[in-house]
Amino acid sequence: MKVYADNAATTYLSKTAREVLIDALDNYNGNPNSLHSDGQLAQEKLDEAREVVAKCINAKKPNEIYFTSGGSEADNQALISAAKGLKGKGKNHLITLSIEHHAVLHTMARLEKEGFEVTYLNPQSDGIVAVEDVRDAIRDDTALVSIMFANNEMGAIQPIAEIGALCKEKGVLFHTDAVQAVAHLPIDVQEMNIDMLSLSAHKFHGPKGVGVLYARNGIKLINVIEGGAQERGKRAGTINVPGIMSMAAALKDGCDNMEVNMKKVAALRDRLIEGLKDIPYSKLNGDAVKRLPGNVNYSFEGVEGESLLLSLDNEGICCSSGSACTSESLEPSHVLLGMGVPIEIAHGSLRFSLDINNTEEEIDYIVEKVKKIIAHYREISPYWEDLKTGKRKHCLAE
Ligand SMILES: *Cc1c(COP(=O)(O)O)cnc(C)c1O
């Protein structure tokens, strides 16, 4: 059996998104900046797509939607704009979480090198930041709070509406990396007081290389890419109209069917969690309830996540052993470490990210294979032998 359970890394293009993309490559090939009819036809489609995105996150105006090359670029532009835009007003301080995506963390690190001060808050052990910790971190010179909507590795959903209200009260800009949440969870940028938001098409069955930065009107954006005057002068480069049309189709699908999809996917998630619970010395990472419908992140004591991942791949199961970027370096996940998971436990972690294409049969197959493979690795492991004989102490309960 072949099971794709790595949808947090990327999803497959939906049938609708694919059809729209192929059709647009042939029929909407004009440059929307051209005045001739081909260009204007493309411009109309672009306007339609902007409206779809605005509606899905309840932006006040479609002109608050800026198309980018993806979530990373949107994150970069949001942070750089807030930091550099407010520097002249004596605001030199930024707040974020230690468990953010590297698109946020590495941009923050660059801003630190340029003289900005950054506070990295740790979440609680359930993966969720305490709103009081955010409140305590805000200072007179704070320019921006950037806190992700939901975590890509362990799925915890942050108290975004409360943080938005807090930032509004304090007069601080609020950005959220909502790449894992858009089209999967209800989002209302007005009600939640979100000033800027990043999203990415390939995390909801759209194409790769397309995303959005939402920026509330009145926020001054600073270009990350200089050139032509596309996107109201804030993002240069000939516009990827087919990719954007395809993204809009995928987004509309996700937003129109959200309630049904959430229910279906959460049921699959809970079935998987239930199945893995039988494995001794194992633990679910992240809050069990306030979590993405499709995310299951589990730690198994005494085994290496990478070995598990490769053995599962041999059985046809695609999953992840941490974030896609850290898995190459074999460093334990900064997300699990940030929420206080001991290093040896973080090393033995797997992430399954499910979506509407998965089935109950696939979940049962995953459970069967994970149980078999873990039992095998533990049997041949000297480390496990030490745990059994009491030479080492268990970190997790049986
Ligand atoms: C995937 C991801 C990104 C990066 O998006 P790209 O479109 O691949 O650049 C950023 N943040 C989070 C939380 C993600 O999951």
mmCIF file of C-alpha atoms and ligand atoms in Angstrom:
data_model
loop_
_atom_site.group_PDB
_atom_site.id
_atom_site.type_symbol
_atom_site.label_atom_id
_atom_site.label_comp_id
_atom_site.label_asym_id
_atom_site.label_seq_id
_atom_site.Cartn_x
_atom_site.Cartn_y
_atom_site.Cartn_z
ATOM 1 C CA MET A 1 0.000 0.000 0.000
ATOM 2 C CA LYS A 2 1.164 3.539 -0.739
ATOM 3 C CA VAL A 3 0.237 6.128 1.895
ATOM 4 C CA TYR A 4 1.083 9.805 1.608
ATOM 5 C CA ALA A 5 1.056 11.268 5.130
ATOM 6 C CA ASP A 6 3.374 14.251 4.705
ATOM 7 C CA ASN A 7 0.909 16.978 3.769
ATOM 8 C CA ALA A 8 2.528 19.521 6.100
ATOM 9 C CA ALA A 9 5.653 19.337 3.922
ATOM 10 C CA THR A 10 3.640 19.700 0.753
ATOM 11 C CA THR A 11 0.334 18.524 -0.672
ATOM 12 C CA TYR A 12 -0.478 17.097 -4.063
ATOM 13 C CA LEU A 13 -2.192 19.392 -6.555
ATOM 14 C CA SER A 14 -5.969 18.896 -6.447
ATOM 15 C CA LYS A 15 -7.799 17.854 -9.601
ATOM 16 C CA THR A 16 -9.501 21.256 -9.808
ATOM 17 C CA ALA A 17 -6.287 23.202 -9.191
ATOM 18 C CA ARG A 18 -4.561 21.143 -11.873
ATOM 19 C CA GLU A 19 -7.316 21.711 -14.430
ATOM 20 C CA VAL A 20 -7.313 25.453 -13.783
ATOM 21 C CA LEU A 21 -3.519 25.552 -14.046
ATOM 22 C CA ILE A 22 -3.355 23.684 -17.373
ATOM 23 C CA ASP A 23 -6.170 25.749 -18.851
ATOM 24 C CA ALA A 24 -4.574 29.004 -17.679
ATOM 25 C CA LEU A 25 -1.155 28.103 -19.103
ATOM 26 C CA ASP A 26 -2.825 27.947 -22.519
ATOM 27 C CA ASN A 27 -5.512 30.576 -22.246
ATOM 28 C CA TYR A 28 -4.422 33.223 -19.741
ATOM 29 C CA ASN A 29 -0.838 33.654 -20.785
ATOM 30 C CA GLY A 30 -0.925 37.426 -21.142
ATOM 31 C CA ASN A 31 1.007 39.777 -18.911
ATOM 32 C CA PRO A 32 -1.592 41.552 -16.762
ATOM 33 C CA ASN A 33 0.458 44.734 -17.034
ATOM 34 C CA SER A 34 -0.035 44.805 -20.821
ATOM 35 C CA LEU A 35 -2.758 47.049 -22.167
ATOM 36 C CA HIS A 36 -3.836 44.722 -24.990
ATOM 37 C CA SER A 37 -6.719 42.310 -24.685
ATOM 38 C CA ASP A 38 -4.593 39.267 -23.717
ATOM 39 C CA GLY A 39 -3.127 41.285 -20.901
ATOM 40 C CA GLN A 40 -6.496 42.555 -19.761
ATOM 41 C CA LEU A 41 -7.947 39.034 -19.794
ATOM 42 C CA ALA A 42 -5.140 37.938 -17.459
ATOM 43 C CA GLN A 43 -5.737 41.035 -15.312
ATOM 44 C CA GLU A 44 -9.401 40.088 -14.883
ATOM 45 C CA LYS A 45 -8.438 36.611 -13.691
ATOM 46 C CA LEU A 46 -5.897 38.102 -11.322
ATOM 47 C CA ASP A 47 -8.548 40.386 -9.840
ATOM 48 C CA GLU A 48 -10.883 37.421 -9.389
ATOM 49 C CA ALA A 49 -8.174 35.455 -7.589
ATOM 50 C CA ARG A 50 -7.439 38.391 -5.298
ATOM 51 C CA GLU A 51 -11.098 38.493 -4.339
ATOM 52 C CA VAL A 52 -11.173 34.772 -3.569
ATOM 53 C CA VAL A 53 -8.189 35.108 -1.233
ATOM 54 C CA ALA A 54 -9.579 38.232 0.446
ATOM 55 C CA LYS A 55 -12.914 36.523 1.035
ATOM 56 C CA CYS A 56 -11.386 33.356 2.485
ATOM 57 C CA ILE A 57 -9.504 35.229 5.229
ATOM 58 C CA ASN A 58 -12.102 38.039 5.416
ATOM 59 C CA ALA A 59 -9.760 40.840 4.412
ATOM 60 C CA LYS A 60 -11.595 44.158 4.157
ATOM 61 C CA LYS A 61 -10.350 44.877 0.624
ATOM 62 C CA PRO A 62 -8.854 42.751 -2.176
ATOM 63 C CA ASN A 63 -6.032 45.302 -2.491
ATOM 64 C CA GLU A 64 -4.712 44.082 0.859
ATOM 65 C CA ILE A 65 -3.647 40.856 -0.885
ATOM 66 C CA TYR A 66 -0.098 40.782 -2.341
ATOM 67 C CA PHE A 67 0.931 37.751 -4.404
ATOM 68 C CA THR A 68 4.373 36.334 -3.645
ATOM 69 C CA SER A 69 6.481 33.284 -4.511
ATOM 70 C CA GLY A 70 5.257 31.477 -1.410
ATOM 71 C CA GLY A 71 5.105 31.454 2.359
ATOM 72 C CA SER A 72 8.822 32.100 2.871
ATOM 73 C CA GLU A 73 8.837 35.278 0.832
ATOM 74 C CA ALA A 74 5.677 36.528 2.554
ATOM 75 C CA ASP A 75 7.252 35.904 5.976
ATOM 76 C CA ASN A 76 10.447 37.701 4.939
ATOM 77 C CA GLN A 77 8.571 40.729 3.635
ATOM 78 C CA ALA A 78 6.262 40.990 6.650
ATOM 79 C CA LEU A 79 9.095 40.996 9.192
ATOM 80 C CA ILE A 80 11.420 43.233 7.203
ATOM 81 C CA SER A 81 8.624 45.732 6.541
ATOM 82 C CA ALA A 82 7.615 45.980 10.194
ATOM 83 C CA ALA A 83 11.177 46.198 11.481
ATOM 84 C CA LYS A 84 12.607 48.669 8.992
ATOM 85 C CA GLY A 85 9.390 50.616 8.608
ATOM 86 C CA LEU A 86 9.189 51.438 12.308
ATOM 87 C CA LYS A 87 12.895 51.850 13.021
ATOM 88 C CA GLY A 88 12.718 55.599 12.457
ATOM 89 C CA LYS A 89 10.013 55.775 15.148
ATOM 90 C CA GLY A 90 12.416 54.395 17.756
ATOM 91 C CA LYS A 91 10.961 50.894 17.654
ATOM 92 C CA ASN A 92 13.761 48.390 17.518
ATOM 93 C CA HIS A 93 12.313 45.308 19.228
ATOM 94 C CA LEU A 94 10.581 42.255 17.759
ATOM 95 C CA ILE A 95 8.845 39.300 19.444
ATOM 96 C CA THR A 96 8.397 35.803 18.070
ATOM 97 C CA LEU A 97 8.328 32.140 19.147
ATOM 98 C CA SER A 98 11.279 29.757 19.306
ATOM 99 C CA ILE A 99 9.168 27.179 17.432
ATOM 100 C CA GLU A 100 8.460 29.257 14.308
ATOM 101 C CA HIS A 101 9.275 28.092 10.778
ATOM 102 C CA HIS A 102 12.809 28.927 9.659
ATOM 103 C CA ALA A 103 11.416 31.473 7.190
ATOM 104 C CA VAL A 104 10.595 33.544 10.287
ATOM 105 C CA LEU A 105 13.517 32.491 12.505
ATOM 106 C CA HIS A 106 16.228 33.067 9.915
ATOM 107 C CA THR A 107 14.751 36.446 8.912
ATOM 108 C CA MET A 108 14.727 37.405 12.590
ATOM 109 C CA ALA A 109 18.362 36.301 12.885
ATOM 110 C CA ARG A 110 19.278 38.531 9.944
ATOM 111 C CA LEU A 111 17.440 41.475 11.516
ATOM 112 C CA GLU A 112 19.350 40.858 14.752
ATOM 113 C CA LYS A 113 22.613 41.113 12.819
ATOM 114 C CA GLU A 114 21.368 44.426 11.465
ATOM 115 C CA GLY A 115 20.891 45.747 14.990
ATOM 116 C CA PHE A 116 17.314 44.837 15.892
ATOM 117 C CA GLU A 117 16.578 43.128 19.189
ATOM 118 C CA VAL A 118 14.481 39.953 19.108
ATOM 119 C CA THR A 119 12.736 38.149 21.972
ATOM 120 C CA TYR A 120 12.134 34.431 21.317
ATOM 121 C CA LEU A 121 9.353 33.118 23.547
ATOM 122 C CA ASN A 122 9.085 29.424 24.339
ATOM 123 C CA PRO A 123 5.636 27.861 24.294
ATOM 124 C CA GLN A 124 4.336 25.835 27.223
ATOM 125 C CA SER A 125 4.830 22.061 27.199
ATOM 126 C CA ASP A 126 1.616 21.673 25.139
ATOM 127 C CA GLY A 127 3.202 23.744 22.354
ATOM 128 C CA ILE A 128 0.980 26.765 22.967
ATOM 129 C CA VAL A 129 2.336 30.156 24.016
ATOM 130 C CA ALA A 130 0.870 31.767 27.138
ATOM 131 C CA VAL A 131 -0.755 35.078 26.153
ATOM 132 C CA GLU A 132 0.581 36.527 29.429
ATOM 133 C CA ASP A 133 4.127 35.763 28.263
ATOM 134 C CA VAL A 134 3.476 37.767 25.108
ATOM 135 C CA ARG A 135 2.023 40.597 27.191
ATOM 136 C CA ASP A 136 5.074 40.604 29.482
ATOM 137 C CA ALA A 137 7.445 40.696 26.508
ATOM 138 C CA ILE A 138 5.872 43.752 24.848
ATOM 139 C CA ARG A 139 7.833 46.953 25.505
ATOM 140 C CA ASP A 140 7.510 50.584 24.491
ATOM 141 C CA ASP A 141 9.964 49.994 21.660
ATOM 142 C CA THR A 142 8.301 46.811 20.324
ATOM 143 C CA ALA A 143 7.536 47.103 16.622
ATOM 144 C CA LEU A 144 6.093 43.681 15.865
ATOM 145 C CA VAL A 145 4.802 40.446 17.308
ATOM 146 C CA SER A 146 5.069 37.521 14.859
ATOM 147 C CA ILE A 147 3.403 34.333 16.052
ATOM 148 C CA MET A 148 2.434 31.439 13.809
ATOM 149 C CA PHE A 149 -1.215 30.421 13.527
ATOM 150 C CA ALA A 150 -0.493 26.706 13.854
ATOM 151 C CA ASN A 151 2.761 24.815 14.084
ATOM 152 C CA ASN A 152 3.944 22.803 11.098
ATOM 153 C CA GLU A 153 5.623 20.097 13.162
ATOM 154 C CA MET A 154 3.373 19.347 16.121
ATOM 155 C CA GLY A 155 0.175 21.087 15.055
ATOM 156 C CA ALA A 156 -0.523 23.249 18.113
ATOM 157 C CA ILE A 157 -2.880 26.142 17.349
ATOM 158 C CA GLN A 158 -1.871 29.436 18.971
ATOM 159 C CA PRO A 159 -4.379 31.804 20.672
ATOM 160 C CA ILE A 160 -4.304 34.137 17.672
ATOM 161 C CA ALA A 161 -7.442 36.185 18.418
ATOM 162 C CA GLU A 162 -6.234 36.897 21.964
ATOM 163 C CA ILE A 163 -2.758 37.860 20.789
ATOM 164 C CA GLY A 164 -4.307 40.043 18.076
ATOM 165 C CA ALA A 165 -6.447 41.848 20.656
ATOM 166 C CA LEU A 166 -3.417 42.311 22.893
ATOM 167 C CA CYS A 167 -1.317 43.774 20.076
ATOM 168 C CA LYS A 168 -4.112 46.125 19.114
ATOM 169 C CA GLU A 169 -4.424 47.294 22.721
ATOM 170 C CA LYS A 170 -0.655 47.885 22.901
ATOM 171 C CA GLY A 171 -0.370 49.492 19.460
ATOM 172 C CA VAL A 172 2.038 46.828 18.184
ATOM 173 C CA LEU A 173 1.899 45.291 14.695
ATOM 174 C CA PHE A 174 0.865 41.640 14.572
ATOM 175 C CA HIS A 175 1.961 39.194 11.869
ATOM 176 C CA THR A 176 1.015 35.526 11.720
ATOM 177 C CA ASP A 177 2.565 32.802 9.581
ATOM 178 C CA ALA A 178 -0.683 31.018 8.737
ATOM 179 C CA VAL A 179 0.811 28.717 6.106
ATOM 180 C CA GLN A 180 -0.396 25.580 7.914
ATOM 181 C CA ALA A 181 -3.764 27.043 8.824
ATOM 182 C CA VAL A 182 -5.175 28.723 5.723
ATOM 183 C CA ALA A 183 -7.840 26.578 4.016
ATOM 184 C CA HIS A 184 -7.669 24.195 6.995
ATOM 185 C CA LEU A 185 -8.945 26.362 9.874
ATOM 186 C CA PRO A 186 -11.366 29.315 9.997
ATOM 187 C CA ILE A 187 -9.488 32.620 9.776
ATOM 188 C CA ASP A 188 -10.880 36.137 10.017
ATOM 189 C CA VAL A 189 -8.129 38.742 9.849
ATOM 190 C CA GLN A 190 -10.475 41.560 10.912
ATOM 191 C CA GLU A 191 -12.029 39.807 13.873
ATOM 192 C CA MET A 192 -8.656 38.424 14.976
ATOM 193 C CA ASN A 193 -6.886 41.793 14.580
ATOM 194 C CA ILE A 194 -4.241 40.346 12.276
ATOM 195 C CA ASP A 195 -2.236 43.090 10.534
ATOM 196 C CA MET A 196 -0.197 40.799 8.291
ATOM 197 C CA LEU A 197 -0.561 37.144 7.359
ATOM 198 C CA SER A 198 1.440 34.715 5.210
ATOM 199 C CA LEU A 199 -0.004 31.811 3.244
ATOM 200 C CA SER A 200 1.253 29.326 0.689
ATOM 201 C CA ALA A 201 -0.644 27.503 -2.083
ATOM 202 C CA HIS A 202 1.179 24.186 -1.937
ATOM 203 C CA LYS A 203 0.006 23.549 1.627
ATOM 204 C CA PHE A 204 -3.621 23.378 0.498
ATOM 205 C CA HIS A 205 -3.411 21.467 -2.806
ATOM 206 C CA GLY A 206 -2.376 24.443 -4.924
ATOM 207 C CA PRO A 207 0.869 24.692 -6.899
ATOM 208 C CA LYS A 208 4.334 25.284 -5.410
ATOM 209 C CA GLY A 209 5.980 28.677 -5.735
ATOM 210 C CA VAL A 210 2.830 30.743 -5.149
ATOM 211 C CA GLY A 211 1.742 32.469 -1.966
ATOM 212 C CA VAL A 212 0.285 35.594 -0.446
ATOM 213 C CA LEU A 213 1.174 38.312 1.974
ATOM 214 C CA TYR A 214 -1.934 39.922 3.405
ATOM 215 C CA ALA A 215 -1.157 43.384 4.731
ATOM 216 C CA ARG A 216 -3.885 45.558 6.174
ATOM 217 C CA ASN A 217 -4.282 48.876 4.372
ATOM 218 C CA GLY A 218 -2.154 51.490 6.067
ATOM 219 C CA ILE A 219 0.812 49.192 6.658
ATOM 220 C CA LYS A 220 3.879 50.324 4.783
ATOM 221 C CA LEU A 221 5.458 47.411 2.942
ATOM 222 C CA ILE A 222 9.128 47.400 2.047
ATOM 223 C CA ASN A 223 10.145 45.533 -1.098
ATOM 224 C CA VAL A 224 12.186 42.365 -0.826
ATOM 225 C CA ILE A 225 12.272 42.118 -4.623
ATOM 226 C CA GLU A 226 12.924 45.328 -6.530
ATOM 227 C CA GLY A 227 12.044 45.875 -10.169
ATOM 228 C CA GLY A 228 8.790 46.642 -11.958
ATOM 229 C CA ALA A 229 5.744 48.161 -10.350
ATOM 230 C CA GLN A 230 3.722 44.957 -10.000
ATOM 231 C CA GLU A 231 1.582 44.407 -6.897
ATOM 232 C CA ARG A 232 1.142 48.157 -6.342
ATOM 233 C CA GLY A 233 4.908 48.585 -6.454
ATOM 234 C CA LYS A 234 5.528 46.294 -3.502
ATOM 235 C CA ARG A 235 6.593 43.084 -5.243
ATOM 236 C CA ALA A 236 8.377 43.208 -8.570
ATOM 237 C CA GLY A 237 8.333 40.437 -11.145
ATOM 238 C CA THR A 238 5.982 39.409 -13.956
ATOM 239 C CA ILE A 239 2.949 37.961 -12.287
ATOM 240 C CA ASN A 240 2.424 34.187 -12.279
ATOM 241 C CA VAL A 241 -1.216 34.382 -13.324
ATOM 242 C CA PRO A 242 -1.740 30.631 -13.989
ATOM 243 C CA GLY A 243 -0.197 29.714 -10.618
ATOM 244 C CA ILE A 244 -2.301 32.326 -8.850
ATOM 245 C CA MET A 245 -5.508 31.187 -10.582
ATOM 246 C CA SER A 246 -4.743 27.616 -9.607
ATOM 247 C CA MET A 247 -4.065 28.662 -6.009
ATOM 248 C CA ALA A 248 -7.374 30.539 -5.882
ATOM 249 C CA ALA A 249 -9.234 27.450 -7.111
ATOM 250 C CA ALA A 250 -7.607 25.278 -4.427
ATOM 251 C CA LEU A 251 -8.249 27.888 -1.759
ATOM 252 C CA LYS A 252 -11.901 28.248 -2.710
ATOM 253 C CA ASP A 253 -12.315 24.470 -2.456
ATOM 254 C CA GLY A 254 -10.674 24.428 0.958
ATOM 255 C CA CYS A 255 -12.652 27.366 2.316
ATOM 256 C CA ASP A 256 -16.025 26.281 0.905
ATOM 257 C CA ASN A 257 -15.692 22.756 2.314
ATOM 258 C CA MET A 258 -13.787 23.569 5.462
ATOM 259 C CA GLU A 259 -16.227 22.322 8.067
ATOM 260 C CA VAL A 260 -16.758 18.932 6.434
ATOM 261 C CA ASN A 261 -13.047 18.507 5.717
ATOM 262 C CA MET A 262 -12.009 19.450 9.252
ATOM 263 C CA LYS A 263 -14.360 16.867 10.706
ATOM 264 C CA LYS A 264 -13.227 14.127 8.376
ATOM 265 C CA VAL A 265 -9.512 14.774 8.777
ATOM 266 C CA ALA A 266 -9.717 15.210 12.574
ATOM 267 C CA ALA A 267 -11.444 11.822 12.801
ATOM 268 C CA LEU A 268 -8.558 10.231 10.882
ATOM 269 C CA ARG A 269 -6.067 12.026 13.124
ATOM 270 C CA ASP A 270 -7.764 10.781 16.277
ATOM 271 C CA ARG A 271 -7.940 7.240 14.896
ATOM 272 C CA LEU A 272 -4.179 7.326 14.338
ATOM 273 C CA ILE A 273 -3.507 8.757 17.809
ATOM 274 C CA GLU A 274 -5.748 6.073 19.334
ATOM 275 C CA GLY A 275 -3.828 3.378 17.470
ATOM 276 C CA LEU A 276 -0.384 4.637 18.451
ATOM 277 C CA LYS A 277 -1.411 4.934 22.128
ATOM 278 C CA ASP A 278 -0.910 1.163 22.550
ATOM 279 C CA ILE A 279 2.820 1.490 21.965
ATOM 280 C CA PRO A 280 4.580 1.530 25.338
ATOM 281 C CA TYR A 281 6.904 4.432 26.193
ATOM 282 C CA SER A 282 5.469 6.735 23.573
ATOM 283 C CA LYS A 283 3.779 10.140 23.705
ATOM 284 C CA LEU A 284 1.780 12.581 21.597
ATOM 285 C CA ASN A 285 3.539 15.946 21.205
ATOM 286 C CA GLY A 286 1.413 19.111 21.250
ATOM 287 C CA ASP A 287 -2.030 19.781 22.650
ATOM 288 C CA ALA A 288 -4.482 16.984 21.791
ATOM 289 C CA VAL A 289 -7.428 19.309 21.148
ATOM 290 C CA LYS A 290 -6.045 22.682 20.019
ATOM 291 C CA ARG A 291 -4.230 21.121 17.101
ATOM 292 C CA LEU A 292 -4.416 21.049 13.323
ATOM 293 C CA PRO A 293 -6.995 18.529 12.100
ATOM 294 C CA GLY A 294 -4.351 16.556 10.198
ATOM 295 C CA ASN A 295 -1.352 16.600 12.540
ATOM 296 C CA VAL A 296 -0.064 13.636 14.537
ATOM 297 C CA ASN A 297 3.388 14.084 16.092
ATOM 298 C CA TYR A 298 4.488 11.195 18.235
ATOM 299 C CA SER A 299 7.658 10.386 20.173
ATOM 300 C CA PHE A 300 8.826 6.812 20.724
ATOM 301 C CA GLU A 301 11.506 6.211 23.319
ATOM 302 C CA GLY A 302 14.641 4.304 22.369
ATOM 303 C CA VAL A 303 14.362 4.607 18.566
ATOM 304 C CA GLU A 304 15.691 7.024 15.954
ATOM 305 C CA GLY A 305 13.070 8.983 14.029
ATOM 306 C CA GLU A 306 15.157 8.776 10.845
ATOM 307 C CA SER A 307 15.400 4.980 10.983
ATOM 308 C CA LEU A 308 11.663 4.748 11.527
ATOM 309 C CA LEU A 309 11.010 7.082 8.621
ATOM 310 C CA LEU A 310 13.153 5.062 6.216
ATOM 311 C CA SER A 311 11.644 1.751 7.320
ATOM 312 C CA LEU A 312 8.145 3.182 6.908
ATOM 313 C CA ASP A 313 9.115 4.423 3.461
ATOM 314 C CA ASN A 314 10.031 0.824 2.585
ATOM 315 C CA GLU A 315 6.459 -0.091 3.504
ATOM 316 C CA GLY A 316 5.101 2.647 1.226
ATOM 317 C CA ILE A 317 4.393 5.220 3.946
ATOM 318 C CA CYS A 318 5.636 8.810 3.487
ATOM 319 C CA CYS A 319 5.935 10.785 6.722
ATOM 320 C CA SER A 320 8.472 13.077 8.377
ATOM 321 C CA SER A 321 10.841 12.875 11.323
ATOM 322 C CA GLY A 322 10.900 16.570 12.144
ATOM 323 C CA SER A 323 10.832 19.596 9.917
ATOM 324 C CA ALA A 324 11.883 19.001 6.330
ATOM 325 C CA CYS A 325 14.782 21.384 6.723
ATOM 326 C CA THR A 326 16.230 19.914 9.892
ATOM 327 C CA SER A 327 15.829 16.303 8.804
ATOM 328 C CA GLU A 328 18.835 16.625 6.493
ATOM 329 C CA SER A 329 21.129 17.795 9.248
ATOM 330 C CA LEU A 330 19.904 15.129 11.705
ATOM 331 C CA GLU A 331 19.608 17.780 14.400
ATOM 332 C CA PRO A 332 16.650 17.155 16.692
ATOM 333 C CA SER A 333 13.661 19.367 15.955
ATOM 334 C CA HIS A 334 13.969 22.931 17.315
ATOM 335 C CA VAL A 335 10.203 22.848 17.790
ATOM 336 C CA LEU A 336 10.182 19.862 20.132
ATOM 337 C CA LEU A 337 13.225 21.173 22.005
ATOM 338 C CA GLY A 338 11.551 24.619 22.268
ATOM 339 C CA MET A 339 8.563 23.070 24.033
ATOM 340 C CA GLY A 340 10.822 21.241 26.458
ATOM 341 C CA VAL A 341 10.861 17.716 24.996
ATOM 342 C CA PRO A 342 14.096 16.012 26.166
ATOM 343 C CA ILE A 343 16.671 15.638 23.387
ATOM 344 C CA GLU A 344 16.662 11.817 23.342
ATOM 345 C CA ILE A 345 12.870 11.814 23.014
ATOM 346 C CA ALA A 346 12.918 14.483 20.313
ATOM 347 C CA HIS A 347 15.258 12.221 18.332
ATOM 348 C CA GLY A 348 12.637 9.474 18.267
ATOM 349 C CA SER A 349 9.779 11.484 16.811
ATOM 350 C CA LEU A 350 7.593 11.122 13.742
ATOM 351 C CA ARG A 351 5.130 13.485 12.143
ATOM 352 C CA PHE A 352 2.186 12.202 10.137
ATOM 353 C CA SER A 353 0.256 14.975 8.403
ATOM 354 C CA LEU A 354 -3.056 13.760 7.026
ATOM 355 C CA ASP A 355 -5.618 15.325 4.774
ATOM 356 C CA ILE A 356 -8.870 14.659 2.934
ATOM 357 C CA ASN A 357 -7.221 12.173 0.561
ATOM 358 C CA ASN A 358 -6.326 9.759 3.386
ATOM 359 C CA THR A 359 -8.588 6.864 4.413
ATOM 360 C CA GLU A 360 -9.283 4.827 7.556
ATOM 361 C CA GLU A 361 -7.712 1.841 5.871
ATOM 362 C CA GLU A 362 -4.487 3.805 5.424
ATOM 363 C CA ILE A 363 -4.514 4.854 9.081
ATOM 364 C CA ASP A 364 -4.843 1.251 10.209
ATOM 365 C CA TYR A 365 -2.007 0.307 7.874
ATOM 366 C CA ILE A 366 0.222 3.037 9.387
ATOM 367 C CA VAL A 367 -0.538 1.844 12.932
ATOM 368 C CA GLU A 368 0.234 -1.774 12.041
ATOM 369 C CA LYS A 369 3.563 -0.909 10.403
ATOM 370 C CA VAL A 370 4.699 1.570 13.078
ATOM 371 C CA LYS A 371 4.045 -1.007 15.809
ATOM 372 C CA LYS A 372 5.939 -3.707 13.946
ATOM 373 C CA ILE A 373 8.923 -1.511 13.094
ATOM 374 C CA ILE A 374 9.272 -0.047 16.597
ATOM 375 C CA ALA A 375 9.138 -3.480 18.179
ATOM 376 C CA HIS A 376 11.881 -4.600 15.791
ATOM 377 C CA TYR A 377 14.195 -1.641 16.458
ATOM 378 C CA ARG A 378 13.732 -1.886 20.189
ATOM 379 C CA GLU A 379 14.547 -5.584 20.124
ATOM 380 C CA ILE A 380 17.932 -5.006 18.496
ATOM 381 C CA SER A 381 18.818 -1.806 20.372
ATOM 382 C CA PRO A 382 21.493 -1.839 23.109
ATOM 383 C CA TYR A 383 20.017 1.448 24.378
ATOM 384 C CA TRP A 384 16.648 -0.272 24.830
ATOM 385 C CA GLU A 385 18.397 -3.138 26.624
ATOM 386 C CA ASP A 386 19.800 -0.588 29.106
ATOM 387 C CA LEU A 387 16.336 0.810 29.662
ATOM 388 C CA LYS A 388 14.935 -2.673 30.217
ATOM 389 C CA THR A 389 17.601 -3.678 32.705
ATOM 390 C CA GLY A 390 17.313 -0.364 34.556
ATOM 391 C CA LYS A 391 20.823 0.810 33.644
ATOM 392 C CA ARG A 392 19.155 3.860 32.090
ATOM 393 C CA LYS A 393 15.988 5.556 33.216
ATOM 394 C CA HIS A 394 12.920 5.908 30.982
ATOM 395 C CA CYS A 395 11.845 9.445 30.087
ATOM 396 C CA LEU A 396 8.342 8.399 29.079
ATOM 397 C CA ALA A 397 5.704 6.425 30.950
ATOM 398 C CA GLU A 398 4.794 2.915 29.843
HETATM 399 C C1 LIG B 1 5.804 25.437 4.377
HETATM 400 C C2 LIG B 1 5.857 26.530 5.373
HETATM 401 C C3 LIG B 1 6.448 27.772 5.061
HETATM 402 C C4 LIG B 1 7.142 28.023 3.748
HETATM 403 O O1 LIG B 1 6.249 28.160 2.681
HETATM 404 P P1 LIG B 1 6.825 28.052 1.192
HETATM 405 O O2 LIG B 1 5.671 28.393 0.315
HETATM 406 O O3 LIG B 1 7.278 26.641 1.008
HETATM 407 O O4 LIG B 1 7.940 29.041 1.073
HETATM 408 C C5 LIG B 1 6.421 28.772 6.011
HETATM 409 N N1 LIG B 1 5.829 28.572 7.206
HETATM 410 C C6 LIG B 1 5.249 27.413 7.542
HETATM 411 C C7 LIG B 1 4.592 27.267 8.873
HETATM 412 C C8 LIG B 1 5.238 26.346 6.638
HETATM 413 O O5 LIG B 1 4.674 25.197 6.994
#
